[in-house]
Tab-separated table of C-alpha atoms and ligand atoms in Angstrom:
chain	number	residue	atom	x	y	z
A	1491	UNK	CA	-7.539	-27.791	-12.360
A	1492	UNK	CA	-7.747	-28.136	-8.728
A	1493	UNK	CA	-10.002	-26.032	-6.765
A	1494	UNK	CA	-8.358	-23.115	-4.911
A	1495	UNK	CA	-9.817	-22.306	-1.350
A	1496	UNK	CA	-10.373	-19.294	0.562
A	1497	UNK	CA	-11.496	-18.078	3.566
A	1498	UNK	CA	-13.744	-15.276	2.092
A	1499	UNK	CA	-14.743	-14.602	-1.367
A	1500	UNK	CA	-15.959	-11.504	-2.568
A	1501	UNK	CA	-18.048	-11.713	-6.003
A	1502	UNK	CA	-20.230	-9.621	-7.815
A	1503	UNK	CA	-19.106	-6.052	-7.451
A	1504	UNK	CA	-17.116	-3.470	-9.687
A	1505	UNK	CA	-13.480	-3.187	-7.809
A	1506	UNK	CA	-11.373	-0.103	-7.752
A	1507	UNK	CA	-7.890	-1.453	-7.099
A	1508	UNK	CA	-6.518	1.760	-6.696
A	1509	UNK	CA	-3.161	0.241	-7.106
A	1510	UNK	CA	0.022	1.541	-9.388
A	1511	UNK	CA	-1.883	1.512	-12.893
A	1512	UNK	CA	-5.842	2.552	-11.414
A	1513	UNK	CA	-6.944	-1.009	-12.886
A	1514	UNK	CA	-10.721	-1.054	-12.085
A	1515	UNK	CA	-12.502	-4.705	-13.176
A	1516	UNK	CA	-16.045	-4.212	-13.807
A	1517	UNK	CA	-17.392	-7.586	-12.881
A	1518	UNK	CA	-14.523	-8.578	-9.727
A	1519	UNK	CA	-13.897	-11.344	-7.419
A	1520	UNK	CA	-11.366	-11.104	-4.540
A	1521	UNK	CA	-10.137	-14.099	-2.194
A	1522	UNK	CA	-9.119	-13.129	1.074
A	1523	UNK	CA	-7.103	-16.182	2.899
A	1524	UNK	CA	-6.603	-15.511	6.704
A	1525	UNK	CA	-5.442	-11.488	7.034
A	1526	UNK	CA	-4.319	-10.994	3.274
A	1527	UNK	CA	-5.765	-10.516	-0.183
A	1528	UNK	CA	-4.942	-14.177	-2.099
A	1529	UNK	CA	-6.361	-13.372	-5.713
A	1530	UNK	CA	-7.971	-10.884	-7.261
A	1531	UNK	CA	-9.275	-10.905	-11.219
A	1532	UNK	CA	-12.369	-11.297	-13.389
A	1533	UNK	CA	-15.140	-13.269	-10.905
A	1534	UNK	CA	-14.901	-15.618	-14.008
A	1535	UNK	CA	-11.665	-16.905	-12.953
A	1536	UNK	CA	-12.888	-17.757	-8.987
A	1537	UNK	CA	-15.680	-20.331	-10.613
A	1538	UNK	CA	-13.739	-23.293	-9.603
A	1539	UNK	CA	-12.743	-21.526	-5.560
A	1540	UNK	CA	-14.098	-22.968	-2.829
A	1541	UNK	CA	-14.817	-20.404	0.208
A	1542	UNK	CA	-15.768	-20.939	3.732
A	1543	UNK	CA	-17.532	-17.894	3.413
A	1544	UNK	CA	-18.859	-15.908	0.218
A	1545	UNK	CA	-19.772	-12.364	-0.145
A	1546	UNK	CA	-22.148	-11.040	-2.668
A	1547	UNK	CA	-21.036	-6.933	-3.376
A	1548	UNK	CA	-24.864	-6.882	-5.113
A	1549	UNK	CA	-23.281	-4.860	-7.952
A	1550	UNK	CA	-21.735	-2.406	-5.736
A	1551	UNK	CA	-17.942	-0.777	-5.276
A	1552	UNK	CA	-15.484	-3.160	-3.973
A	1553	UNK	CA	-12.103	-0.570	-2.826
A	1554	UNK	CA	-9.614	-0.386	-0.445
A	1555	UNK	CA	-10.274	1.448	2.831
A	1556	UNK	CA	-10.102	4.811	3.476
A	1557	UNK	CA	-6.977	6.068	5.387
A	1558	UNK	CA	-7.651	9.342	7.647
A	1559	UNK	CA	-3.914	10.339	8.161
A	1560	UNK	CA	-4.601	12.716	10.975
A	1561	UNK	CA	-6.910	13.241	13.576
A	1562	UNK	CA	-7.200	12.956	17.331
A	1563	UNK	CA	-10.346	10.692	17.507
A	1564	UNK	CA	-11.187	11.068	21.113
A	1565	UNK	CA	-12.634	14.624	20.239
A	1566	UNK	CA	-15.559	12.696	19.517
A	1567	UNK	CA	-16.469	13.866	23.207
A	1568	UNK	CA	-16.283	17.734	22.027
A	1569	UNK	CA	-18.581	17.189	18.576
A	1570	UNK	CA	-20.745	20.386	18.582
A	1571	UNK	CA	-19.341	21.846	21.804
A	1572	UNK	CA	-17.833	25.249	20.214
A	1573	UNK	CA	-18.303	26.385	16.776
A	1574	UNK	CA	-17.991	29.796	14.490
A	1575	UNK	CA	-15.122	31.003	17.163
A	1576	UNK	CA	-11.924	32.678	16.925
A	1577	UNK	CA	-8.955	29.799	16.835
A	1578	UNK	CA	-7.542	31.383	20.398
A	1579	UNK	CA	-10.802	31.855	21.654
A	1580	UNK	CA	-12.071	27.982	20.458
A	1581	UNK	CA	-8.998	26.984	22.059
A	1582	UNK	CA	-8.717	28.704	25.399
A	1583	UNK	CA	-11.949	28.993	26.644
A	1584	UNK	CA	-13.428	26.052	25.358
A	1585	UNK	CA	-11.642	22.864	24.380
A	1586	UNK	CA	-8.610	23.038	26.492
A	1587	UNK	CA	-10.745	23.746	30.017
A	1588	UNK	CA	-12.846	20.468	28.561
A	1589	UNK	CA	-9.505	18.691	27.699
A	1590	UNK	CA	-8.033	19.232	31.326
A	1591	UNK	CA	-11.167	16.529	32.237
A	1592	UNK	CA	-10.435	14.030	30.407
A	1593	UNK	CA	-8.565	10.843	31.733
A	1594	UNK	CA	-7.674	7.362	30.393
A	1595	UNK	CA	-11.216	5.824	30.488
A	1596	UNK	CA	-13.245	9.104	28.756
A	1597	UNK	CA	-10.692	8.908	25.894
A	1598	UNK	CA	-11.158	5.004	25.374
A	1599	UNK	CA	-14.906	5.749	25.260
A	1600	UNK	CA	-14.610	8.856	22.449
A	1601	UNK	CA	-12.215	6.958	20.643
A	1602	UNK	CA	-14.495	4.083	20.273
A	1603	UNK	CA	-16.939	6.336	19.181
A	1604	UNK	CA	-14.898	7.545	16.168
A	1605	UNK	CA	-13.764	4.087	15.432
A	1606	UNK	CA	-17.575	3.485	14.853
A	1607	UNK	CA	-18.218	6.512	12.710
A	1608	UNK	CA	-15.319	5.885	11.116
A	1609	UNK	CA	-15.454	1.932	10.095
A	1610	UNK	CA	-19.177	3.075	9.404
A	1611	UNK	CA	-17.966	5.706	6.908
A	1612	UNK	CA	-15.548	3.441	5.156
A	1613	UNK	CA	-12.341	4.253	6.656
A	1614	UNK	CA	-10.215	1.260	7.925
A	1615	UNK	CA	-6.844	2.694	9.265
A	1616	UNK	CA	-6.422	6.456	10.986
A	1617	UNK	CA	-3.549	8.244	12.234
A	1618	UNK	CA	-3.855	9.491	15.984
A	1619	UNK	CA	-2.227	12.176	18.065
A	1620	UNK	CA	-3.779	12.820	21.533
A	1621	UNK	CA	-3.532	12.206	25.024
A	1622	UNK	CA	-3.878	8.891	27.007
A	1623	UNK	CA	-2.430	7.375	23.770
A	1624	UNK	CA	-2.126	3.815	25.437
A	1625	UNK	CA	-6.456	3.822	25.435
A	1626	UNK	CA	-6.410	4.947	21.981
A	1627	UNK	CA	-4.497	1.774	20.961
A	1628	UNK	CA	-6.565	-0.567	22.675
A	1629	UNK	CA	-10.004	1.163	21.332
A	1630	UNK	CA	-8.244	0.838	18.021
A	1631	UNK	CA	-7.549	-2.743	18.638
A	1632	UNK	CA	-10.683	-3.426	20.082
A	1633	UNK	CA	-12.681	-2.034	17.491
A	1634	UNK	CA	-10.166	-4.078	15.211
A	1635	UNK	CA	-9.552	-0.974	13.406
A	1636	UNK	CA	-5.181	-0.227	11.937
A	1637	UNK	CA	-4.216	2.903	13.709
A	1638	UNK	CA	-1.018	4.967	13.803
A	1639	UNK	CA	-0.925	6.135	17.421
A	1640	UNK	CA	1.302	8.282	19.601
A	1641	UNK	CA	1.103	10.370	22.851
A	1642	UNK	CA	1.139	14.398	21.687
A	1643	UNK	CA	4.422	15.740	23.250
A	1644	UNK	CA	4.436	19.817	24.373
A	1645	UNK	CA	6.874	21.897	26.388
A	1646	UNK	CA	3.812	22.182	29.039
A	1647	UNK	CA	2.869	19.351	31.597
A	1648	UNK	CA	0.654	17.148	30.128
A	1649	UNK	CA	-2.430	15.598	32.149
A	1650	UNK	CA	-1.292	12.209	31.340
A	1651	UNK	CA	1.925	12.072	31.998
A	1652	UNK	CA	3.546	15.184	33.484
A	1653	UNK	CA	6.755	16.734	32.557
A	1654	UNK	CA	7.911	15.866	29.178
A	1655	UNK	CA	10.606	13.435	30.198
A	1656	UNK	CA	7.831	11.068	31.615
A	1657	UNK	CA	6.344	11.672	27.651
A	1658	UNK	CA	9.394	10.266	25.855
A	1659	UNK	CA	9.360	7.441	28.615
A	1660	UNK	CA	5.476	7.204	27.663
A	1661	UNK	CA	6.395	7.267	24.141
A	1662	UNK	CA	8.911	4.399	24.738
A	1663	UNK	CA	6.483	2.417	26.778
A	1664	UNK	CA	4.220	2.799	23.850
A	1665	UNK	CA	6.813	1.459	21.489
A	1666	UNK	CA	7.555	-1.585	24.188
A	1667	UNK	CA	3.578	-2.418	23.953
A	1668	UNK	CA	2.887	-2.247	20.792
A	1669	UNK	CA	5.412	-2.868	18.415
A	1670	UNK	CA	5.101	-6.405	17.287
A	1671	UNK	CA	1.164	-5.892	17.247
A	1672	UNK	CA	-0.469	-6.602	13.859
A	1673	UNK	CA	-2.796	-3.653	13.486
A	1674	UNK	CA	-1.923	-0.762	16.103
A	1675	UNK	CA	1.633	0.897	15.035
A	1676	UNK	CA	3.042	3.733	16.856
A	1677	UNK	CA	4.185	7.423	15.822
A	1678	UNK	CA	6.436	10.022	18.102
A	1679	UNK	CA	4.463	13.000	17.671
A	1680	UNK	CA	5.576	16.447	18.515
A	1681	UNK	CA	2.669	18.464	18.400
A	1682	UNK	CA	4.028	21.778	16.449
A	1683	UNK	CA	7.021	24.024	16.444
A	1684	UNK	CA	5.075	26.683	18.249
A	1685	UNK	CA	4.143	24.459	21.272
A	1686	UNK	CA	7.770	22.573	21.290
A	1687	UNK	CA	10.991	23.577	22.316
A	1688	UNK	CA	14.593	22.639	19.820
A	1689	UNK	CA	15.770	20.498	21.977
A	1690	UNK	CA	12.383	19.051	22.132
A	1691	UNK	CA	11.768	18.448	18.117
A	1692	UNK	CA	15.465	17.295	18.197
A	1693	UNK	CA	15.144	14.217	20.735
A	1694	UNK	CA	11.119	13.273	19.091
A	1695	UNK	CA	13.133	12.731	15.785
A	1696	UNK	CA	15.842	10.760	16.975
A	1697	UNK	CA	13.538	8.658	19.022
A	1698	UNK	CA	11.292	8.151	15.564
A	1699	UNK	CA	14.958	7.837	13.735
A	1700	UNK	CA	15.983	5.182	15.931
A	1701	UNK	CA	13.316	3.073	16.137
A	1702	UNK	CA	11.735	4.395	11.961
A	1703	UNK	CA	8.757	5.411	13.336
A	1704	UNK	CA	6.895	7.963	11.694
A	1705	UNK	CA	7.368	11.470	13.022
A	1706	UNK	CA	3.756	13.470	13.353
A	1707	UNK	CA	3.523	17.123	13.856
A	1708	UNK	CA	1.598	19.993	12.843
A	1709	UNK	CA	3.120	22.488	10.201
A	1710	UNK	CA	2.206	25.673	8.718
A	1711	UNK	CA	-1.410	25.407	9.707
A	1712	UNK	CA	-2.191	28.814	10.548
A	1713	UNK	CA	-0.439	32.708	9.125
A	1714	UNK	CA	-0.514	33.134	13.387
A	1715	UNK	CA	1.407	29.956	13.849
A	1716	UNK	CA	4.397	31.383	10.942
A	1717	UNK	CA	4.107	34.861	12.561
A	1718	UNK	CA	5.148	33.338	15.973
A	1719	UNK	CA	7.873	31.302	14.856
A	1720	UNK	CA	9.292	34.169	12.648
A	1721	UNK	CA	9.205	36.207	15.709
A	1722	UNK	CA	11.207	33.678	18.168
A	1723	UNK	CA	13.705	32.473	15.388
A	1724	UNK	CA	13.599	34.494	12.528
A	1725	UNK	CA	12.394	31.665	9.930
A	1726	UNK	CA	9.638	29.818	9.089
A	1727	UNK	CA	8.331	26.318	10.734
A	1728	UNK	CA	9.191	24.694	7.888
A	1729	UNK	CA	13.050	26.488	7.519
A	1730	UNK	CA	13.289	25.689	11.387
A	1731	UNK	CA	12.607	22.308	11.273
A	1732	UNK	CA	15.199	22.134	8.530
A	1733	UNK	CA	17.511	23.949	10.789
A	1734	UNK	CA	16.809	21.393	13.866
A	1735	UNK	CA	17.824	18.313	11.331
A	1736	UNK	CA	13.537	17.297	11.251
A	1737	UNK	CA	12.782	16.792	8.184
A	1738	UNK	CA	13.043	13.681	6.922
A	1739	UNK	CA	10.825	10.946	4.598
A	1740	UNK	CA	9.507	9.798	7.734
A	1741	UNK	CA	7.834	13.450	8.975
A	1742	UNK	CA	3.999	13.425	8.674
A	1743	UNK	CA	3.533	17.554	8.136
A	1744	UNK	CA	-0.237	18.301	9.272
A	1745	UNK	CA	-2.041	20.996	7.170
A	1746	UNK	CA	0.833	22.578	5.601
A	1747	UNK	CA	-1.624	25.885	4.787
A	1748	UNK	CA	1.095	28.423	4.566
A	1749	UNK	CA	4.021	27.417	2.915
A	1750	UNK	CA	6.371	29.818	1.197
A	1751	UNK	CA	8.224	29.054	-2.185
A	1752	UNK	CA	11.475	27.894	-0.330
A	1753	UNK	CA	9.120	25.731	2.070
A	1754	UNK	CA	7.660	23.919	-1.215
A	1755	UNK	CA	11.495	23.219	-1.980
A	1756	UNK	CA	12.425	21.964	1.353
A	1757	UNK	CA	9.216	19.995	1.818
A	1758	UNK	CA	10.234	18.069	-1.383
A	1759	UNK	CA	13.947	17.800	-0.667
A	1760	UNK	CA	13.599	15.825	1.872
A	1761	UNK	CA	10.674	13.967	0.800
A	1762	UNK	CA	8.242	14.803	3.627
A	1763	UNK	CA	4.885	13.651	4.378
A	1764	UNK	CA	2.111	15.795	3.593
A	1765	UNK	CA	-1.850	15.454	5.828
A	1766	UNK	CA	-4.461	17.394	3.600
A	1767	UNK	CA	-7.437	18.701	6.205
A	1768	UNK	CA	-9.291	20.260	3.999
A	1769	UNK	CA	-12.280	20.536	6.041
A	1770	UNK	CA	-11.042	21.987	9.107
A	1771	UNK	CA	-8.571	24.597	7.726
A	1772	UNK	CA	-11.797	25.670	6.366
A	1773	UNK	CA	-13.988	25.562	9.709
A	1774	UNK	CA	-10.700	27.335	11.644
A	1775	UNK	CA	-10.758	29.553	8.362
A	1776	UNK	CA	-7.408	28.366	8.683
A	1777	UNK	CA	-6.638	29.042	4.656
A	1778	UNK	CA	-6.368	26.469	1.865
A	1779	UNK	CA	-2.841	24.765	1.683
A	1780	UNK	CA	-1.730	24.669	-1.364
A	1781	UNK	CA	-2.444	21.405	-2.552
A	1782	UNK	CA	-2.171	21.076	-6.126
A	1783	UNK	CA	1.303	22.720	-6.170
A	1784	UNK	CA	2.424	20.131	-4.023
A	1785	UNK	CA	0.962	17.126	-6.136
A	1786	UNK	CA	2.967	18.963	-9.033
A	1787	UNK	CA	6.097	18.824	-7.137
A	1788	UNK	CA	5.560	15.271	-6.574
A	1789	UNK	CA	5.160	15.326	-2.775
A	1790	UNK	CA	3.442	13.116	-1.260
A	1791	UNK	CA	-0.181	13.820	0.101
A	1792	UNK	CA	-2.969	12.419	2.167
A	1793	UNK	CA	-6.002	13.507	3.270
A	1794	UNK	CA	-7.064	13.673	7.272
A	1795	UNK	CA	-10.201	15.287	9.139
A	1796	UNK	CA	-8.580	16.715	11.975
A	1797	UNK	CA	-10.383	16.174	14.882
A	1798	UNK	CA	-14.347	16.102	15.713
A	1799	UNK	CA	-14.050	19.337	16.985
A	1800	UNK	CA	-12.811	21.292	13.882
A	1801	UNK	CA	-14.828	19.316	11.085
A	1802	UNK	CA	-17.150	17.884	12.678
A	1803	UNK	CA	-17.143	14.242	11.678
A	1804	UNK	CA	-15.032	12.142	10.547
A	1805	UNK	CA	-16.463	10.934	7.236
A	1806	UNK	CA	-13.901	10.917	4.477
A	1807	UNK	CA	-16.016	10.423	1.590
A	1808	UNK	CA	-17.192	14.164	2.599
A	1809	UNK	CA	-13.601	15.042	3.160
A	1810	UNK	CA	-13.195	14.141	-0.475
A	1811	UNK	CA	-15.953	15.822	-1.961
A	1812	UNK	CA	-14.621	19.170	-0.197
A	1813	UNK	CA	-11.281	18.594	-1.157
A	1814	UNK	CA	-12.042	18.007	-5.030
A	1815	UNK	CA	-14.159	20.937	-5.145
A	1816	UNK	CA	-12.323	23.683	-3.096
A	1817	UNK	CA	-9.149	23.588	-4.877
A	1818	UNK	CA	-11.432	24.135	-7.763
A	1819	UNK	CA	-12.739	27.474	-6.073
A	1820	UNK	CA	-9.655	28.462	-5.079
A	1821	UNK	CA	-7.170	28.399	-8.372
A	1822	UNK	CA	-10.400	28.928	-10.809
A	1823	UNK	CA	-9.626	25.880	-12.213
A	1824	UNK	CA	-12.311	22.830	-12.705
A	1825	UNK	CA	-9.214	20.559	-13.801
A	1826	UNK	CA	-7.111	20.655	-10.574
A	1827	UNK	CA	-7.953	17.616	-8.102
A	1828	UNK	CA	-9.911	15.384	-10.374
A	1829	UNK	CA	-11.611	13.133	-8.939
A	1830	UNK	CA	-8.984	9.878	-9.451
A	1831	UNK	CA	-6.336	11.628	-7.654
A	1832	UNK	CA	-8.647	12.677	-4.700
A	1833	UNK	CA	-9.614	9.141	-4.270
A	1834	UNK	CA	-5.635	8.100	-4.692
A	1835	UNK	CA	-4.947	10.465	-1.607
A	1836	UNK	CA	-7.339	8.997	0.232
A	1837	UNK	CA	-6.338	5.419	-0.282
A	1838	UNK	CA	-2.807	4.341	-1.525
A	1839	UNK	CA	-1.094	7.899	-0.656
A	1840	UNK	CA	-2.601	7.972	2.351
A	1841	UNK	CA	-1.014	4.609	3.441
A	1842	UNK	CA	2.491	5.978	1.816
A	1843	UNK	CA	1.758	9.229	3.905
A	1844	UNK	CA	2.014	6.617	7.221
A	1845	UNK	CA	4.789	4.288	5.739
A	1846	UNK	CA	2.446	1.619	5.186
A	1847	UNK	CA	2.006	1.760	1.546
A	1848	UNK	CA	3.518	-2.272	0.997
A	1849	UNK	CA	1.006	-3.396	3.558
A	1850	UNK	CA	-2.565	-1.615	2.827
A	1851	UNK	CA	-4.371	1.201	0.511
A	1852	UNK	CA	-4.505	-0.973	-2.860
A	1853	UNK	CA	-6.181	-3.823	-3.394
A	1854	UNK	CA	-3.473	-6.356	-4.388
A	1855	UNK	CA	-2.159	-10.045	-4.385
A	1856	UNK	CA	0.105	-10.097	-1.256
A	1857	UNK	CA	-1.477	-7.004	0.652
A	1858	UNK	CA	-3.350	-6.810	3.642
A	1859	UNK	CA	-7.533	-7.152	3.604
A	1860	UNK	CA	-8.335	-4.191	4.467
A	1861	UNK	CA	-11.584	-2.971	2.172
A	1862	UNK	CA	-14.589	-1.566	1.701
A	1863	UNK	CA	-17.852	-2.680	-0.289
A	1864	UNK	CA	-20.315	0.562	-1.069
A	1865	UNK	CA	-23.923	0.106	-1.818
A	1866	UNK	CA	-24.672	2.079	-5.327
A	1867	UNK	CA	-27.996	1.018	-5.970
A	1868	UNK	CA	-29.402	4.199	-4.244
A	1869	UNK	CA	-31.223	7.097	-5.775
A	1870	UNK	CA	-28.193	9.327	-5.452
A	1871	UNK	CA	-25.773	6.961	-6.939
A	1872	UNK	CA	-27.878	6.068	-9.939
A	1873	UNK	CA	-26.953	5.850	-12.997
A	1874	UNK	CA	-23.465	5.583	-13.168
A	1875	UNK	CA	-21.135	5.846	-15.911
A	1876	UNK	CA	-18.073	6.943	-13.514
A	1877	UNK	CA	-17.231	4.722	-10.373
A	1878	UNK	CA	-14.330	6.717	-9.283
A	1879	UNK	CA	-16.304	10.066	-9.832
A	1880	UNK	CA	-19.382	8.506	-7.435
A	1881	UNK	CA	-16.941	7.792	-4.945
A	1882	UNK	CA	-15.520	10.989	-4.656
A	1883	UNK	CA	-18.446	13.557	-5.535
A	1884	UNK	CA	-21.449	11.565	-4.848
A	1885	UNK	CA	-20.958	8.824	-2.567
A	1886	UNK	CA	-21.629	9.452	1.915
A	1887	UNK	CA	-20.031	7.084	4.304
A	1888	UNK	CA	-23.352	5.568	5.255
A	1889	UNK	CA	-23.215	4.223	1.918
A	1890	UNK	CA	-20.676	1.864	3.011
A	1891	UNK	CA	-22.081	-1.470	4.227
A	1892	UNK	CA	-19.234	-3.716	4.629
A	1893	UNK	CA	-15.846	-3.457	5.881
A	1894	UNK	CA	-12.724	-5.755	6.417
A	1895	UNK	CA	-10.160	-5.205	8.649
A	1896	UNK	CA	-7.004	-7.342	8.233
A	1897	UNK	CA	-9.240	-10.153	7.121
A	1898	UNK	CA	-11.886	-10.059	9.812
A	1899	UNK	CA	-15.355	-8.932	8.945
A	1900	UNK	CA	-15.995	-5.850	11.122
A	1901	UNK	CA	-18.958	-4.059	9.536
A	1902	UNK	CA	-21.471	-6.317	7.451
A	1903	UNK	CA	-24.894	-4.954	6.339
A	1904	UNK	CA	-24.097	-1.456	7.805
A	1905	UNK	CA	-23.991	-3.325	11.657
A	1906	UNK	CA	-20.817	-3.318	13.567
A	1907	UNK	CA	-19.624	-6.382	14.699
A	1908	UNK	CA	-16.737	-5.351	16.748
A	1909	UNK	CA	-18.658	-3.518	19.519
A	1910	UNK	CA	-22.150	-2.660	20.954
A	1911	UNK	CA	-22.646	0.889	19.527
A	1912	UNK	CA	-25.782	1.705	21.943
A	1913	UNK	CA	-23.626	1.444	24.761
A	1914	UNK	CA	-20.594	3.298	22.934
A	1915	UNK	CA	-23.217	5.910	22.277
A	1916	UNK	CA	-24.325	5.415	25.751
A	1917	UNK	CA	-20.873	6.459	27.614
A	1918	UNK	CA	-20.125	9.091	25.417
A	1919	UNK	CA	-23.442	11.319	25.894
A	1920	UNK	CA	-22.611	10.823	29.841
A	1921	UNK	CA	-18.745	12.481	29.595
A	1922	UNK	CA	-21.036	15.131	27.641
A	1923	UNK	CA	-22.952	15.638	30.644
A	1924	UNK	CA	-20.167	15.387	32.784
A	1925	UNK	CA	-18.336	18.228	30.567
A	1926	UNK	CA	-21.176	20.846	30.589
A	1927	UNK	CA	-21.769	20.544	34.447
A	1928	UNK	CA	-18.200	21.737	34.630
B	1104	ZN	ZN1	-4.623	18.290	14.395
């Protein structure tokens, strides 16, 4: 038989395909060829590949990257800044006065920051709504991380762009750049029905409708949030949205905390999107969404951090760990959110949460090579008789210690190759200093 070649060759690790039947082969070997997986099977059957480059797992976890479906990464710059406050009070008097500093260049810099934490935690595609969106694409690019991006649209003026026309022409603009781009895709993203008129959520989905973009917003986070909306229209976010002609399979719903039974229903009628942030509902004492209900309707969840400020990292193999064990605390029940469908949410149904389930989240003939390798031989990972329970409830990000990004090598023995993180470091403790001299 003729020797088959590759461009990288992964061998001795334990892989976690996480694809439709959870096959997991104990002693693996995956061949990447330019930006997709080529083969992947038994390392027996790669004896006679040739590779320009082999990597050896050294008996570690070979699985798709993490996908973070929402956060707004340049909040890197807030990490720390307010904590243990009222939502209003964390809001008004802190982040949004720090916000109104922030320009094109400071949110390059934070968002290069979180691509480094979050490559270095394992994660290798992240959905982003912020401002300056246009810098968060090219740190995403730059860091050669995949990113869902788009410019947060509000009834206010915006420091970026202005009045809200000039954010659906930003929005467009963004679509113009970007679109034929390999790794950087881009979202319309409304950021809530509290903070956006009708008319508003009405033109953000027919600009995502027209162009099948995903639609990003934040839903049912908060009781405050359904109180206010009750008030001005006399349903809930979710039965307004319904009313405006939003929901759709494309809709990414952040949070979802406080649903009602006939929100469930409508949330699985029309097949919407669900972003699980576990960790930040908590820290915003937001409420627990209710998850597992929504699994056993058959919608359609991923996991997110949220932003820096509300978590505060952006490490999803701690997002995991939460998630697993609060839905545990919350129903009484130690069988809810095992540990396989935790790490399915934060890996295939994360990428079907963006619309990019036939491209990344298993690892698969055909797919894109986007994975991680984990280091297990560490005190805390030893013994193990479980790989998918070490990922989920033992397992940190700095366990991670390689990563590839559509084919390219962009973390490899726990050192970034895609950027000089003393310097990334470097420009984001000066826009600290800058923030607290006011
Ligand atoms: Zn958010």
């Amino acid at each position: 038989m003729k020797p088959k070649s590759a461009d990288i060759l992964i061998l001795n690790g334990t892989i976690l395909t996480m694809d439709i039947t959870d096959t997991i082969l104990k002693d693996g070997g995956l061949a990447i060829v330019q930006d997709r997986i080529a083969a992947i099977g038994p390392a027996a059957e790669f004896s006679g590949w040739r590779a320009a480059r082999v990597i050896d797992a050294g008996g570690g976890i070979i699985m798709p990257g993490l996908i973070n479906t929402h956060t707004h990464a340049a909040m890197t710059c807030f990490r720390g800044l307010a904590d243990d406050l009222q939502l209003m009070s964390w809001l008004n008097d802190h982040i949004f006065p720090a916000e109104a500093k922030l320009d094109a260049q400071k949110v390059y810099s934070g968002t290069l920051l979180a691509c480094a934490e979050m490559i270095m935690s394992g994660t290798t595609c992240f959905c982003d709504m912020y401002l300056f969106e246009d810098a968060v694409a090219h740190a995403a690019d730059d860091a050669g991380m995949r990113a869902v991006v788009g410019e947060v649209l509000y009834d206010f003026d915006s420091p970026n762009y202005g009045p809200i026309a000039q954010g659906f022409e930003y929005t467009r603009k963004l679509i113009d750049t970007w679109q034929k781009h390999p790794r950087v895709n881009i979202a319309v993203e409304p950021h809530s029905a509290y903070l956006c008129a009708p008319e508003l959520l009405q033109e953000a989905s027919d600009l995502a409708q027209d162009f099948k973009l995903p639609l990003v917003i934040h839903l049912a986070e908060s009781k405050s949030e359904v109180s206010q909306i009750k008030a001005r229209f006399d349903r809930t976010p979710v039965e307004h949205l319904t009313e405006l002609g939003v929901l759709a399979p494309n809709v990414v719903a952040c949070h979802c905390v406080e649903l009602a039974e006939n929100d469930i229903a409508l949330l699985k009628r029309y097949d919407v999107k669900v972003a699980h942030n576990a960790e930040s509902n908590m820290k915003l004492a937001s409420g627990v969404a209710p998850i597992p209900r929504l699994l056993r309707e058959g919608i359609c969840v991923g996991l997110g951090t949220d932003g820096c400020a509300s978590n505060n990292n952006l490490d999803l193999f701690l997002e995991m760990d939460t998630v697993a064990k609060l839905h545990k605390a919350k129903t009484l029940d130690p069988t809810v959110m095992d540990a396989q469908t935790v790490l399915k949410m934060a890996t295939l149904k994360g990428a079907q949460v963006l619309g990019l389930e036939s491209t990344v989240g298993s690892l698969e003939p055909g797919k894109k090579a986007d994975l991680i390798i984990v280091d297990t031989a560490r005190p805390h990972l030893t013994p193990m008789y479980n790989p998918v329970s070490h990922m989920v409830y033992a397992a940190r990000g700095s366990d991670v210690t390689t990563v590839i990004i559509d084919g390219t090598i962009v973390l490899k023995d726990g050192q970034l190759r895609t950027m000089n993180l003393d310097s990334v470091i470097n420009d984001v403790n000066k826009i600290a200093q800058e923030i607290m001299a006011k």
